[in-house]
Coordinates of C-alpha atoms in Angstrom, one line a residue:
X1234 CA 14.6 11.1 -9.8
X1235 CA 15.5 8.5 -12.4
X1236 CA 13.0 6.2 -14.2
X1237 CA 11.4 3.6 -12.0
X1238 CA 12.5 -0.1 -12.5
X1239 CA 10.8 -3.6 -12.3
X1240 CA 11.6 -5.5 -10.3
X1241 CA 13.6 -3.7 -8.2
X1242 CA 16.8 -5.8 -7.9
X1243 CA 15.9 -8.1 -11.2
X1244 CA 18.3 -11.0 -12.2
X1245 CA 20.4 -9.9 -14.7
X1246 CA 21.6 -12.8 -17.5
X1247 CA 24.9 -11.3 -18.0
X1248 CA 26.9 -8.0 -16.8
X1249 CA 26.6 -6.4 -19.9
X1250 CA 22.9 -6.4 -18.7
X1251 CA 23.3 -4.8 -15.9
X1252 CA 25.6 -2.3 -17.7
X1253 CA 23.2 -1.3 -20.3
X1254 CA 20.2 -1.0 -17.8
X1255 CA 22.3 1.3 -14.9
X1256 CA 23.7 3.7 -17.7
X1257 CA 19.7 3.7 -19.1
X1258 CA 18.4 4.6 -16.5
X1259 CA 20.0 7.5 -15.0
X1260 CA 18.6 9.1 -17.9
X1261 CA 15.5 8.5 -18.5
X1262 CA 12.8 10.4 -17.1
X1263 CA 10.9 9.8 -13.8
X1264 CA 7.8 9.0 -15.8
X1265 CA 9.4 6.1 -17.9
X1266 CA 9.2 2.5 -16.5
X1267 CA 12.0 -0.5 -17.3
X1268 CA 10.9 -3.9 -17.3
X1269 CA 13.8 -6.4 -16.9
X1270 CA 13.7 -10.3 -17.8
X1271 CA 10.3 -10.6 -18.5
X1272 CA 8.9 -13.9 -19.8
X1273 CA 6.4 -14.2 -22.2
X1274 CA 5.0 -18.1 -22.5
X1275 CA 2.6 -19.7 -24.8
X1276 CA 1.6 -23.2 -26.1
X1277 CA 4.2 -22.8 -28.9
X1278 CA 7.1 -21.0 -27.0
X1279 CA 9.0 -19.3 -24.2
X1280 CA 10.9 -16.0 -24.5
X1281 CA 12.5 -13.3 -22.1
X1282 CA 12.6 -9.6 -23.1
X1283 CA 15.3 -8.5 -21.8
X1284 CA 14.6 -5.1 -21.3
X1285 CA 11.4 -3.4 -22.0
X1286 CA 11.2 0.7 -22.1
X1287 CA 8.1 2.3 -21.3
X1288 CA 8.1 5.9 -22.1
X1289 CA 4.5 8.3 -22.2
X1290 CA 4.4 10.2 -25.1
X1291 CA 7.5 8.4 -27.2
X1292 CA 6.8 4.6 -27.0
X1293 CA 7.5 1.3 -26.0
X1294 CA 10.8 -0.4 -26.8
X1295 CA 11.5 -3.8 -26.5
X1296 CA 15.1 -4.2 -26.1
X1297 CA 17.3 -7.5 -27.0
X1298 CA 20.7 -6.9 -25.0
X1299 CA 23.9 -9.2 -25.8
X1300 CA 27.2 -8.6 -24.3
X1301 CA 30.5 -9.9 -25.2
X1302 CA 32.1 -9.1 -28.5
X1303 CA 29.6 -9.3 -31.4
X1304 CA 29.7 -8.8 -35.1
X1305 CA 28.2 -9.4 -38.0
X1306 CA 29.2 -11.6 -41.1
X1307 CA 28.1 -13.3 -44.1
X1308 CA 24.9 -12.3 -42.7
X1309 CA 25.2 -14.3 -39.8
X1310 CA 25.8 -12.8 -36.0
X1311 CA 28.4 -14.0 -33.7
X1312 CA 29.0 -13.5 -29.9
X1313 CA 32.5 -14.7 -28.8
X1314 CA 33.4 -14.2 -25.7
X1315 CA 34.3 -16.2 -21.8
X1316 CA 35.7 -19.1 -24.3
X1317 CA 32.8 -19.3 -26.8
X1318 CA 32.1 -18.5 -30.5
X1319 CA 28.4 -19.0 -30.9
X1320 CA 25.7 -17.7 -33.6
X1321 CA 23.1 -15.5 -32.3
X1322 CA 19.9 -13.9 -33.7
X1323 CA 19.5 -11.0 -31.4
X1324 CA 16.9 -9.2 -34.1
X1325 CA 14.9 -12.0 -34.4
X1326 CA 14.1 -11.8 -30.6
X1327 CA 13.7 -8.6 -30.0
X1328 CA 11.0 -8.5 -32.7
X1329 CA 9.7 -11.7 -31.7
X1330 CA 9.6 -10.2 -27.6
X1331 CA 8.0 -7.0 -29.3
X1332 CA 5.1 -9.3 -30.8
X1333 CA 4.7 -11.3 -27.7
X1334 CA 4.3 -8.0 -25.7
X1335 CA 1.6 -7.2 -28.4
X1336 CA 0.2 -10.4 -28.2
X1337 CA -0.3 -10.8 -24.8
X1338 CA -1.7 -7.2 -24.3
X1339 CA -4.2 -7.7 -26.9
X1340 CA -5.8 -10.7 -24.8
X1341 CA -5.3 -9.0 -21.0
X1342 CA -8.6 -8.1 -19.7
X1343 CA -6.9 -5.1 -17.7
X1344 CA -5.6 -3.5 -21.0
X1345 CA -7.9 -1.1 -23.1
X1346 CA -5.8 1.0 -24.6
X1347 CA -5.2 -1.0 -27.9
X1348 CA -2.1 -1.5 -30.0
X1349 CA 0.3 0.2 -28.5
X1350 CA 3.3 2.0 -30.5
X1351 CA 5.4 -0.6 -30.4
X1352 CA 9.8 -1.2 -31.4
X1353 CA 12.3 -3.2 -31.0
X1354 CA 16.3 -2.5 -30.4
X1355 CA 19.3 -4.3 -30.0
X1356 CA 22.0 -3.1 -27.6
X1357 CA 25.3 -4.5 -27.6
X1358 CA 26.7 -2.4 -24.8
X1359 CA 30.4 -4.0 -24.9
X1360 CA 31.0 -3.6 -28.9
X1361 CA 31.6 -0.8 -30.7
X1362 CA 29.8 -0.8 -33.9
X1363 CA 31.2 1.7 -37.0
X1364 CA 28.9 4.2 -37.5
X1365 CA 28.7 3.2 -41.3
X1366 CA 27.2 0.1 -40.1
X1367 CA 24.4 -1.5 -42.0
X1368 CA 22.1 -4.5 -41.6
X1369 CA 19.1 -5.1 -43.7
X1370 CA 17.2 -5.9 -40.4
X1371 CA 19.0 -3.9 -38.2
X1372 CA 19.5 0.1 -39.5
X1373 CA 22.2 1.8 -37.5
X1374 CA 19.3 4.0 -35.4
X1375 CA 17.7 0.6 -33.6
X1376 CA 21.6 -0.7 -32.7
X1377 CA 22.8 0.8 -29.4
X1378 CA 26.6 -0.5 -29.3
X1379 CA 29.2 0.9 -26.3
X1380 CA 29.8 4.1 -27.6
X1381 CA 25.9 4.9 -27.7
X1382 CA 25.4 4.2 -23.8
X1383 CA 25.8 7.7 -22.2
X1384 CA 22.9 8.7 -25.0
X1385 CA 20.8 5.2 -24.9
X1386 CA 17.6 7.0 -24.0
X1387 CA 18.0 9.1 -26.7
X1388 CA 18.9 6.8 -28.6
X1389 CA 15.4 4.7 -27.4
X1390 CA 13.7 7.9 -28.4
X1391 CA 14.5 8.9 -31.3
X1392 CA 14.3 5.1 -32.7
X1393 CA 10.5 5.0 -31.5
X1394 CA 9.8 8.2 -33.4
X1395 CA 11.3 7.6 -36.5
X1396 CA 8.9 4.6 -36.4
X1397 CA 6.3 5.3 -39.4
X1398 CA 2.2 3.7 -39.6
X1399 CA 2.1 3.1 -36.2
X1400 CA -0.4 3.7 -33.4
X1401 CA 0.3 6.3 -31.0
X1402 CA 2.5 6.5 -28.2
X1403 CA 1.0 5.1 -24.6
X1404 CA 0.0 8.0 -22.3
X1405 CA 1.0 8.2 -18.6
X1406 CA -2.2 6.1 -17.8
X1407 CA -0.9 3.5 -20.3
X1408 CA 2.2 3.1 -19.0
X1409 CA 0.7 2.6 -15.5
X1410 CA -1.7 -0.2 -16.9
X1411 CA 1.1 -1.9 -19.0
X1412 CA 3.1 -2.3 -15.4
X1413 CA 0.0 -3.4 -14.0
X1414 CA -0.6 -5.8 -16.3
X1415 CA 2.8 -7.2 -16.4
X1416 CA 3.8 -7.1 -13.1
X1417 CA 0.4 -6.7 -11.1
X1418 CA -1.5 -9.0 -9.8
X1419 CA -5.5 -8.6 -9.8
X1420 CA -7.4 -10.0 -6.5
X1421 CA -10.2 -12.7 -7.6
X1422 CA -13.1 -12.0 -5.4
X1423 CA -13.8 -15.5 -4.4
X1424 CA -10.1 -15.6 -3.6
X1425 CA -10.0 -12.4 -1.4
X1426 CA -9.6 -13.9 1.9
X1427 CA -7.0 -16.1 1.1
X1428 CA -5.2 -13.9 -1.0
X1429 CA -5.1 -11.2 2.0
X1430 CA -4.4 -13.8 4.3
X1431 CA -0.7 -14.6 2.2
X1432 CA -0.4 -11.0 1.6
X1433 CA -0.6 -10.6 5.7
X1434 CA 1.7 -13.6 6.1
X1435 CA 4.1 -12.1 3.4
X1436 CA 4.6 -8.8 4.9
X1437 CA 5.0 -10.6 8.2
X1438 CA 7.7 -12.8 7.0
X1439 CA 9.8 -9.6 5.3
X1440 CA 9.1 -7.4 8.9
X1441 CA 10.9 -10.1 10.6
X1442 CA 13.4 -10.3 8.6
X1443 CA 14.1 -6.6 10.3
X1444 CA 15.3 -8.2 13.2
X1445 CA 18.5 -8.7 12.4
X1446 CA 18.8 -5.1 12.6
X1447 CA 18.1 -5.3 16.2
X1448 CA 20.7 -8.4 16.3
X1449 CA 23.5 -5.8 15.1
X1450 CA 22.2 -2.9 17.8
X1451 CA 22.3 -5.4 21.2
X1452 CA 24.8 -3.9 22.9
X1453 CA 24.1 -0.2 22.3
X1454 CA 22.2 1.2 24.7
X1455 CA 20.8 4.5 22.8
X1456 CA 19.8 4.2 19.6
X1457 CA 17.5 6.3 17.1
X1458 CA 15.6 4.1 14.3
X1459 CA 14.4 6.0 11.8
X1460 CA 12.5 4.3 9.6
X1461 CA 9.9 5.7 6.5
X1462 CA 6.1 4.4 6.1
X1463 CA 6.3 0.6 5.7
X1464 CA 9.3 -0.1 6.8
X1465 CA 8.1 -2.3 10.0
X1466 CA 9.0 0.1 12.6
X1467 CA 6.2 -0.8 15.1
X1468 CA 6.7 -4.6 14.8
X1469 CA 10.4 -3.6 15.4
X1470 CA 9.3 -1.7 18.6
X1471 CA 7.6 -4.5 19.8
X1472 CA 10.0 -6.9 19.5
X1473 CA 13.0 -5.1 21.3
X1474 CA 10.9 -4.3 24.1
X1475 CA 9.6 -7.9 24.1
X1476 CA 13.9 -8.7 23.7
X1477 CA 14.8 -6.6 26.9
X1478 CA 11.6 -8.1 29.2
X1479 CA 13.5 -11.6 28.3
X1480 CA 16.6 -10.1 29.3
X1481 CA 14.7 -9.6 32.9
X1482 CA 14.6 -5.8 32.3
X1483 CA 12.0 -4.0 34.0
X1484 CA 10.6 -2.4 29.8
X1485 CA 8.1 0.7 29.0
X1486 CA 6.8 0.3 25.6
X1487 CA 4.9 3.8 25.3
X1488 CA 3.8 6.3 22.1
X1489 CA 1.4 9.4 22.1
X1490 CA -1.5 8.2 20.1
X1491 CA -4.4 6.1 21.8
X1492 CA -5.3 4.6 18.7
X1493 CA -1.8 3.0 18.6
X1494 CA -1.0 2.5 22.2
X1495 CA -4.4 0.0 22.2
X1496 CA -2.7 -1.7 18.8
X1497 CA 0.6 -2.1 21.0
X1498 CA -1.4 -3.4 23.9
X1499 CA -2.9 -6.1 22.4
X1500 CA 0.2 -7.1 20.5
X1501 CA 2.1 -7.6 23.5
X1502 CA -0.8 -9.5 25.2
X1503 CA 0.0 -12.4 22.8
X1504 CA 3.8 -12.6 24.3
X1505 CA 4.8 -15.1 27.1
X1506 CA 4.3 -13.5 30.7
X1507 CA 8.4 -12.9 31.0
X1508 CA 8.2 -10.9 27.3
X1509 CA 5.4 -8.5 28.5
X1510 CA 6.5 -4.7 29.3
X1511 CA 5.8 -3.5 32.8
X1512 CA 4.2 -0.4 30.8
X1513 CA 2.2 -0.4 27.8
X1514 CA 0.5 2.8 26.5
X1515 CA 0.9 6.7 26.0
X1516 CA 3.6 8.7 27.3
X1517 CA 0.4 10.9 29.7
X1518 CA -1.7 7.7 31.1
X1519 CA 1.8 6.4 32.2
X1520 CA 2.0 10.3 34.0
X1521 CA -1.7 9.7 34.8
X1522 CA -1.0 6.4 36.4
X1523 CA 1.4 8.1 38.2
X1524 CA -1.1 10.3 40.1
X1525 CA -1.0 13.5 38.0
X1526 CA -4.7 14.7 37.3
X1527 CA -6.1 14.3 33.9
X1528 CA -6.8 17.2 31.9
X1529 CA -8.5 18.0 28.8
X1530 CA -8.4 17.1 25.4
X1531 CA -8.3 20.6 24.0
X1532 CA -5.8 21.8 26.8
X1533 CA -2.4 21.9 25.4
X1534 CA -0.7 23.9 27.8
X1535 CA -1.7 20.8 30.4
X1536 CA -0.7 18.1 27.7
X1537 CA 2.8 19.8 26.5
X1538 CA 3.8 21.7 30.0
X1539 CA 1.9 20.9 33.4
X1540 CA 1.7 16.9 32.9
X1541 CA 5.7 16.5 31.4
X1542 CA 6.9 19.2 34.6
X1543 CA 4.7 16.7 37.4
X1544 CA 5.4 13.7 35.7
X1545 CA 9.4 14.7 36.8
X1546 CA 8.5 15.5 39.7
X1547 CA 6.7 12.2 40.5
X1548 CA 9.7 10.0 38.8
X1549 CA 11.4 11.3 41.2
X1550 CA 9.6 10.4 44.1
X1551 CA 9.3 6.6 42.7
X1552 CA 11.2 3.6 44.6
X1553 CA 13.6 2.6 42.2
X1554 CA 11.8 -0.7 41.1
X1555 CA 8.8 1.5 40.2
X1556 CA 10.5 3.1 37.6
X1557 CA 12.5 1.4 34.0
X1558 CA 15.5 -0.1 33.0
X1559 CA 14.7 0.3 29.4
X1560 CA 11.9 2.7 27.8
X1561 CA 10.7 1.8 23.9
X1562 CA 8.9 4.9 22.2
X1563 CA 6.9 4.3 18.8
X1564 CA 6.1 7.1 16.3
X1565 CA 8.8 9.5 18.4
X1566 CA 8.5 12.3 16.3
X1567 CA 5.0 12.8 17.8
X1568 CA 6.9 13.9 20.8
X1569 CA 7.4 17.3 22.2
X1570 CA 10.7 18.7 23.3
X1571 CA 9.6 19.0 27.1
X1572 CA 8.4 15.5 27.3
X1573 CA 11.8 14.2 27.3
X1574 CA 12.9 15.1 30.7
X1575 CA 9.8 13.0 31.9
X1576 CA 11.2 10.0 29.8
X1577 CA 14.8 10.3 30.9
X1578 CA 13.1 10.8 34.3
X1579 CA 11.3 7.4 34.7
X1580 CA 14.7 5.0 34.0
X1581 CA 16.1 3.7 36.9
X1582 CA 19.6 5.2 35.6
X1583 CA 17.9 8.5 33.7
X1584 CA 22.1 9.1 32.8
X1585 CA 22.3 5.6 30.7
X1586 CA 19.5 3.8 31.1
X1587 CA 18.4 2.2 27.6
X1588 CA 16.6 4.3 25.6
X1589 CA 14.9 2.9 22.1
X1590 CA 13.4 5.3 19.9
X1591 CA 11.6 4.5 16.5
X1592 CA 10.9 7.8 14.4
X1593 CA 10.0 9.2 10.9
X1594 CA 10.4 13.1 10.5
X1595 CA 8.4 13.0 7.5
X1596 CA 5.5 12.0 9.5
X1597 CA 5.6 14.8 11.7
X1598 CA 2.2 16.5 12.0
X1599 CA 1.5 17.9 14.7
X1600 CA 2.0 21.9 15.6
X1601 CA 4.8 21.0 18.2
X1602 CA 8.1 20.2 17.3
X1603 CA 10.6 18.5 19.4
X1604 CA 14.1 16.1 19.0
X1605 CA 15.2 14.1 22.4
X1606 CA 17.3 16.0 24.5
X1607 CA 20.0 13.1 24.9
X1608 CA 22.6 12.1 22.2
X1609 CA 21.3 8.7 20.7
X1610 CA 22.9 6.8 17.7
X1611 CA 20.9 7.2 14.2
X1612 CA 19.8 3.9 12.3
X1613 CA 18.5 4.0 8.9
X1614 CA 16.0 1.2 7.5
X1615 CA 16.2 2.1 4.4
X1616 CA 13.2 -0.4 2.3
X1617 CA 9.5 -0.7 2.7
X1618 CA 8.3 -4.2 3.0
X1619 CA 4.4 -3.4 4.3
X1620 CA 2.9 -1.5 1.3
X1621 CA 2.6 -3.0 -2.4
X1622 CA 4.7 -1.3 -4.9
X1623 CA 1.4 0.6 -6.5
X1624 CA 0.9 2.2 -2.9
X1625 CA 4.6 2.5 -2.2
X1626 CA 4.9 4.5 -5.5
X1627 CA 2.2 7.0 -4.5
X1628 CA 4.1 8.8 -1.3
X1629 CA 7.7 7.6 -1.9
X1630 CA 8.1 11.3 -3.1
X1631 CA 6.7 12.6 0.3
X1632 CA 9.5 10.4 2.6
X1633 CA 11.9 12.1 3.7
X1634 CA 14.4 9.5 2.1
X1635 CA 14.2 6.9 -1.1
X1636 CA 13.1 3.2 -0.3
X1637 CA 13.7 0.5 -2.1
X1638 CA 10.1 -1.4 -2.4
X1639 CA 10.1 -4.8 -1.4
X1640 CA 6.4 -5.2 -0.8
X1641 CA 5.8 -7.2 -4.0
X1642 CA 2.7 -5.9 -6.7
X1643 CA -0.4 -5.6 -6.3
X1644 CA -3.5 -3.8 -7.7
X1645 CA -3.5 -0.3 -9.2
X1646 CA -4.1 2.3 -6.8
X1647 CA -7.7 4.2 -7.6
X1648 CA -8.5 8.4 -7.5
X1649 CA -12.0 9.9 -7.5
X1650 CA -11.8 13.5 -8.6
X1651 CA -13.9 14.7 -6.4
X1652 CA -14.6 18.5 -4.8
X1653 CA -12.8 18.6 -1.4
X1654 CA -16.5 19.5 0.1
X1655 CA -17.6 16.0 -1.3
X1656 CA -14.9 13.8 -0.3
X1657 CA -16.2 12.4 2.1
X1658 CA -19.4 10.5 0.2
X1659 CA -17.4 9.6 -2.5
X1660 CA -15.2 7.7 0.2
X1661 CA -18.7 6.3 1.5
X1662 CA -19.8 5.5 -2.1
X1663 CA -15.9 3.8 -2.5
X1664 CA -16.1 2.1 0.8
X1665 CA -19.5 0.6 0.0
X1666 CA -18.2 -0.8 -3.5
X1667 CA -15.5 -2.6 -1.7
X1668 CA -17.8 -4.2 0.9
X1669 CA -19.9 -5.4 -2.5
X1670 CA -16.6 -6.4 -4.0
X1671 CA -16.7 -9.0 -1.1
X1672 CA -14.1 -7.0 1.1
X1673 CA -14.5 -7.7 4.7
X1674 CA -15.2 -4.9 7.1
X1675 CA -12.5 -5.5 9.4
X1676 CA -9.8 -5.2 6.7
X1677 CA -11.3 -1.4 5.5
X1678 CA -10.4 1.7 7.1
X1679 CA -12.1 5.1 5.7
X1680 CA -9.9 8.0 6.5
X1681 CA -10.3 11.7 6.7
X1682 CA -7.8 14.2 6.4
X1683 CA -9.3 17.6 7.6
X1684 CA -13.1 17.2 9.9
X1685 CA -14.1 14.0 10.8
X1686 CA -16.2 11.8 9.4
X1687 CA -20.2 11.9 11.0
X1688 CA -19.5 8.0 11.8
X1689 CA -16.4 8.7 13.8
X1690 CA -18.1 11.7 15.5
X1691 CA -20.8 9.4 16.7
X1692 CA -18.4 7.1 18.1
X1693 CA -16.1 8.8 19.7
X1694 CA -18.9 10.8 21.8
X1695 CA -19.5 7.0 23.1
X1696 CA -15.3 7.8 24.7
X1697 CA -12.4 7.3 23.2
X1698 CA -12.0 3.7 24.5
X1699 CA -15.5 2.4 22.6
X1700 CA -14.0 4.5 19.8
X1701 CA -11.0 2.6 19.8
X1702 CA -12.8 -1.0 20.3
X1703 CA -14.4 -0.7 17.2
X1704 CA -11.0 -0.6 15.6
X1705 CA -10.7 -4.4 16.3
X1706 CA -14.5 -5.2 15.8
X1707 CA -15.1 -7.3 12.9
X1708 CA -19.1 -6.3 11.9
X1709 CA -18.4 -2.7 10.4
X1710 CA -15.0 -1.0 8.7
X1711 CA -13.0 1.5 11.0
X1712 CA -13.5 5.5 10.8
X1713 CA -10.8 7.8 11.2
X1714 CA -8.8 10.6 11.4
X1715 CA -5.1 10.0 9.6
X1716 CA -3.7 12.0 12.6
X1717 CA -5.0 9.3 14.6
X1718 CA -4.0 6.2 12.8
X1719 CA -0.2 6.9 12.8
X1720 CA 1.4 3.8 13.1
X1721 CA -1.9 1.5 12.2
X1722 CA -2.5 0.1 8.6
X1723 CA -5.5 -1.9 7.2
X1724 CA -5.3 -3.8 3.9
X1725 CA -7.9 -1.7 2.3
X1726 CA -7.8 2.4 3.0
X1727 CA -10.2 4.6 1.7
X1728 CA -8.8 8.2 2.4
X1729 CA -10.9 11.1 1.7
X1730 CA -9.0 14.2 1.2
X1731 CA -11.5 16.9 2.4
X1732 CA -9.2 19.1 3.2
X1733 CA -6.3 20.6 5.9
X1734 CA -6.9 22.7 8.8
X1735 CA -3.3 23.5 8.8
X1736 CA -2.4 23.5 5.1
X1737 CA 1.4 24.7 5.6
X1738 CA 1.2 20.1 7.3
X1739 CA -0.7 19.2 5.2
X1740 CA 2.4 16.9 2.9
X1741 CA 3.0 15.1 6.1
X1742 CA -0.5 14.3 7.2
X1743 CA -1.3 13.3 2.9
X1744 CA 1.7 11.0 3.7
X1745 CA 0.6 9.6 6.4
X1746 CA -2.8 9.2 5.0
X1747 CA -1.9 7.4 1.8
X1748 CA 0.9 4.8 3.6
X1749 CA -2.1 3.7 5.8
X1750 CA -3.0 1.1 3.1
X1751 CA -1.2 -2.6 2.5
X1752 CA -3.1 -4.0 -0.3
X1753 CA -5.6 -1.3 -1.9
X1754 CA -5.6 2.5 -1.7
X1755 CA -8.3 4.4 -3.1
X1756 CA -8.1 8.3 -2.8
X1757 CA -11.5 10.7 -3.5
X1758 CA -10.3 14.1 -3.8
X1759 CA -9.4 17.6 -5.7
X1760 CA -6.3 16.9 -7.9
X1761 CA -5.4 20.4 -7.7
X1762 CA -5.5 20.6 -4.1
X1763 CA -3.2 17.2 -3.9
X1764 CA -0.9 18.3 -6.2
X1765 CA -0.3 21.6 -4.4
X1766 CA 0.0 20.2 -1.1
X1767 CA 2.0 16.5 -2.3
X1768 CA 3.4 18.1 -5.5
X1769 CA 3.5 16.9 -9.1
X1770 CA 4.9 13.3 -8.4
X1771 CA 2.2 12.0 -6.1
X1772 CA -0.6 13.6 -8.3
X1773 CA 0.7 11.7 -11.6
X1774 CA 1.0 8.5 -9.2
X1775 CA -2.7 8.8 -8.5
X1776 CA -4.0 10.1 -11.8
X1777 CA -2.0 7.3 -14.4
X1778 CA -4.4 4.4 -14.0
X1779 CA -6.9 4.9 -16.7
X1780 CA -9.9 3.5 -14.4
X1781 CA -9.9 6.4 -12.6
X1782 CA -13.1 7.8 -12.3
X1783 CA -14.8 11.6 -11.3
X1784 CA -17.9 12.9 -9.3

């Protein structure tokens, strides 16, 4: 991995910019944050670092970067270059950028780490500079010039170390907060509603933009979409089913989990009569609805063998306008290998009827295992536009490919070191201080990852459609399983990790568990446990913000 990068696809003044920042950071390490173009604005004036290096343990460079040809004379600095000969004070601005930084820390009422260790640079990444070079303001070891670029971070290193009488270097938790405070944005309790509201609209906005992906796939008829946490999948599903019904095709829209086959039923209820799928729900009520006796929850020999083997049967037994023209499946990973016959079964034309499928392997966690049995054609969506970038950071190491994170900033995500055994009341405790923070109940979910919590016990012996109601209800916040919420989000998760049944899953089910979230994610549980099961990466992600607290 190479160091992380704000924002993600920043503006760049000049190519020489750009040159100086892609060569930088290849080799930084994955702990190290670049800030590009930041402004810094007061009553007196208005400047733009253009670079800023954050690096736990070394420093914090402030970088000046000017491209063209540049040299020094007579004490004065010159740029020529694209048909101009102009003065420049590239020193003067890193330093001034390196005391605005200061500055503007000093008064931010999210950073309480003090006076950072703090230095300024000056690359000039298309000049090459003699290495007998001297400047009375600029030594040789703060001037990166063209010949310097495979070694910049080096370079950046061993500048902020040579630095003498200053503070020390920011930790990991410092360099979380100083991203946070530059590029965060806090949540004023009187504004929460509103602020959720435009966060809601925002992510909406980006998910549709996915539909031109579905623009560019009309006319094939089997495709694959594969898709990591985020990346609008589900509103993708919906709207190519609610594209075929327009096209007068008789459309299932289906998935395995109840929780998300309600989500997907009340979607489509808000579509125009002609949009609506003939089918909406799981892949065994359709079966069900069929005529093939329910079984038990507990059964999986019924589930996985007897209900896929009748349901073929049945299809084939259907008049022809009882069965599809198109079939849409959500969250297809959760389907077993034998299910897949039933599928191909119910389409009018089981040999090229359209089939839609919208996956993500790394959020396969259940026991079975199972890939459809017919050839379809593999798209990638390849950004996550639903989470902020805080969330997005904690389980991009645990998708089973690199997005880029377009869900803008947000809050810093908060872990309660916690014994597995007492996850779940810290999650309580958490859940309560968000309700007091003036979080509404319907936006808070409280997750579990290994038994249930006693709330969602007490619910669910009420049946699994009451269960499911109070998903939507709007006087208490939702509890659940994260096996069970695949596919749902809320803008506030609280996810206690209490442990995995089934540790040798338990990466893809703390995946799924920490994507849940759209605007806050606070985690309670045993750092040791995470990190064994999610690795290093996604316990660092958790542990750098310096409010994080312990039981």
């Amino acid at each position: 991995m190479t160091a992380r990068r704000f924002p993600d696809a920043p503006g760049f003044a000049s190519a020489a910019e750009r040159l100086f920042v892609e060569a930088l950071q290849d080799n930084l390490p994955d702990d190290v944050v670049l800030i590009c173009g930041q402004r810094f604005s007061d009553r007196v004036e208005d400047r733009e670092a253009d670079v800023i290096v954050a690096w736990p343990g070394v420093g914090i460079a402030v970088v000046e970067v000017k491209g063209g040809s540049v040299h020094l004379r007579g004490g004065e600095w010159r740029q020529v270059g694209g048909g101009t000969d102009k003065v420049i004070h590239p020193v003067d601005q890193a330093r001034i950028c390196k005391y605005l930084l200061r500055n503007y820390l000093e008064k931010h009422p999210r950073w309480s780490a003090g006076n950072p260790r703090l230095g300024h640079l000056v690359a000039l990444p298309t000049t090459t500079v003699p290495d007998d070079f001297r400047a009375t303001d600029l030594p040789r070891w703060m001037l990166i010039d063209k010949s310097d670029l495979p070694y910049a971070a080096s370079r950046i290193e061993t500048a902020l170390r040579k630095l003498v009488d200053v503070p020390e270097p920011p930790t990991a938790a410092d360099v979380e907060a100083l991203v946070d405070c530059l590029t965060g944005a806090a949540i004023p309790q009187h504004d929460l509603l509103a602020d959720l509201a435009e966060r809601e609209a925002a992510c909406d906005l980006l998910t549709r933009e996915q539909a031109d992906v579905l623009d560019r796939l009309a006319l094939l008829n089997r495709v694959e979409i594969r898709g990591g946490a985020g990346s609008g999948k589900t509103w993708l599903a919906v709207e190519k089913a609610r594209r075929l019904g327009n096209e007068g095709k008789r459309v299932a829209l289906m998935c395995y989990s109840r929780g998300l086959a309600e989500f997907l039923t009340r979607r489509v209820g808000t579509l125009r009569h002609r949009e609506r799928p003939a089918y909406v729900g799981t892949f065994h009520n359709l079966g069900i609805g069929w005529g093939v006796p329910a079984g038990s929850d507990d059964d999986s020999r019924y589930w996985e063998e007897l209900l896929p083997g009748e349901m073929v049967a049945l299809a084939g037994q259907l008049p022809v306008d009882q069965r599809f023209d198109a079939i849409v499946i959500d969250e297809a990973q959760d389907f077993a290998e034998s299910w897949w016959s039933a599928v191909l079964a119910a389409l009018k034309d089981p040999d090229e009827g359209c089939l839609c499928v919208f996956a993500d392997e790394g959020q396969r966690v259940f026991a079975r295992q199972g890939r459809p049995t017919v050839d379809l054609i593999p798209i990638p969506l390849t950004e996550n536009l639903r989470n902020t970038k805080q969330i997005a950071g904690t389980f991009s190491s645990l998708a089973p490919a690199q997005m880029k994170m377009r869900g803008g900033a947000g809050v810093p995500v908060r872990f309660i070191q916690c014994p597995s055994e007492d996850a779940v009341a810290a999650a309580d405790d958490a859940a309560e201080g968000l309700l007091d923070e003036g979080w509404p109940p319907e936006s808070l979910a409280l997750l579990t990852t290994f038994s249930r919590h006693p709330v969602q016990v007490e619910r669910q012996a009420e049946g699994q459609e009451a269960y499911w109601a109070s998903y939507w209800e709007d006087d208490d916040l939702f509890y659940g399983h994260v096996l069970g919420f695949k596919g749902l989000e809320r803008p506030a998760i609280v996810l206690a990790v209490n442990g995995f049944r089934h540790e040798e899953r338990a990466r893809e089910m703390l995946y799924v568990g920490l994507s849940r979230a759209r605007d806050l994610l606070v985690v309670c549980g045993d750092l040791e446990l995470i990190r064994r099961v999610g690795g290093e990466a996604v316990a660092r992600r958790l542990t750098a913000d310096s409010g994080r607290s312990s039981r």
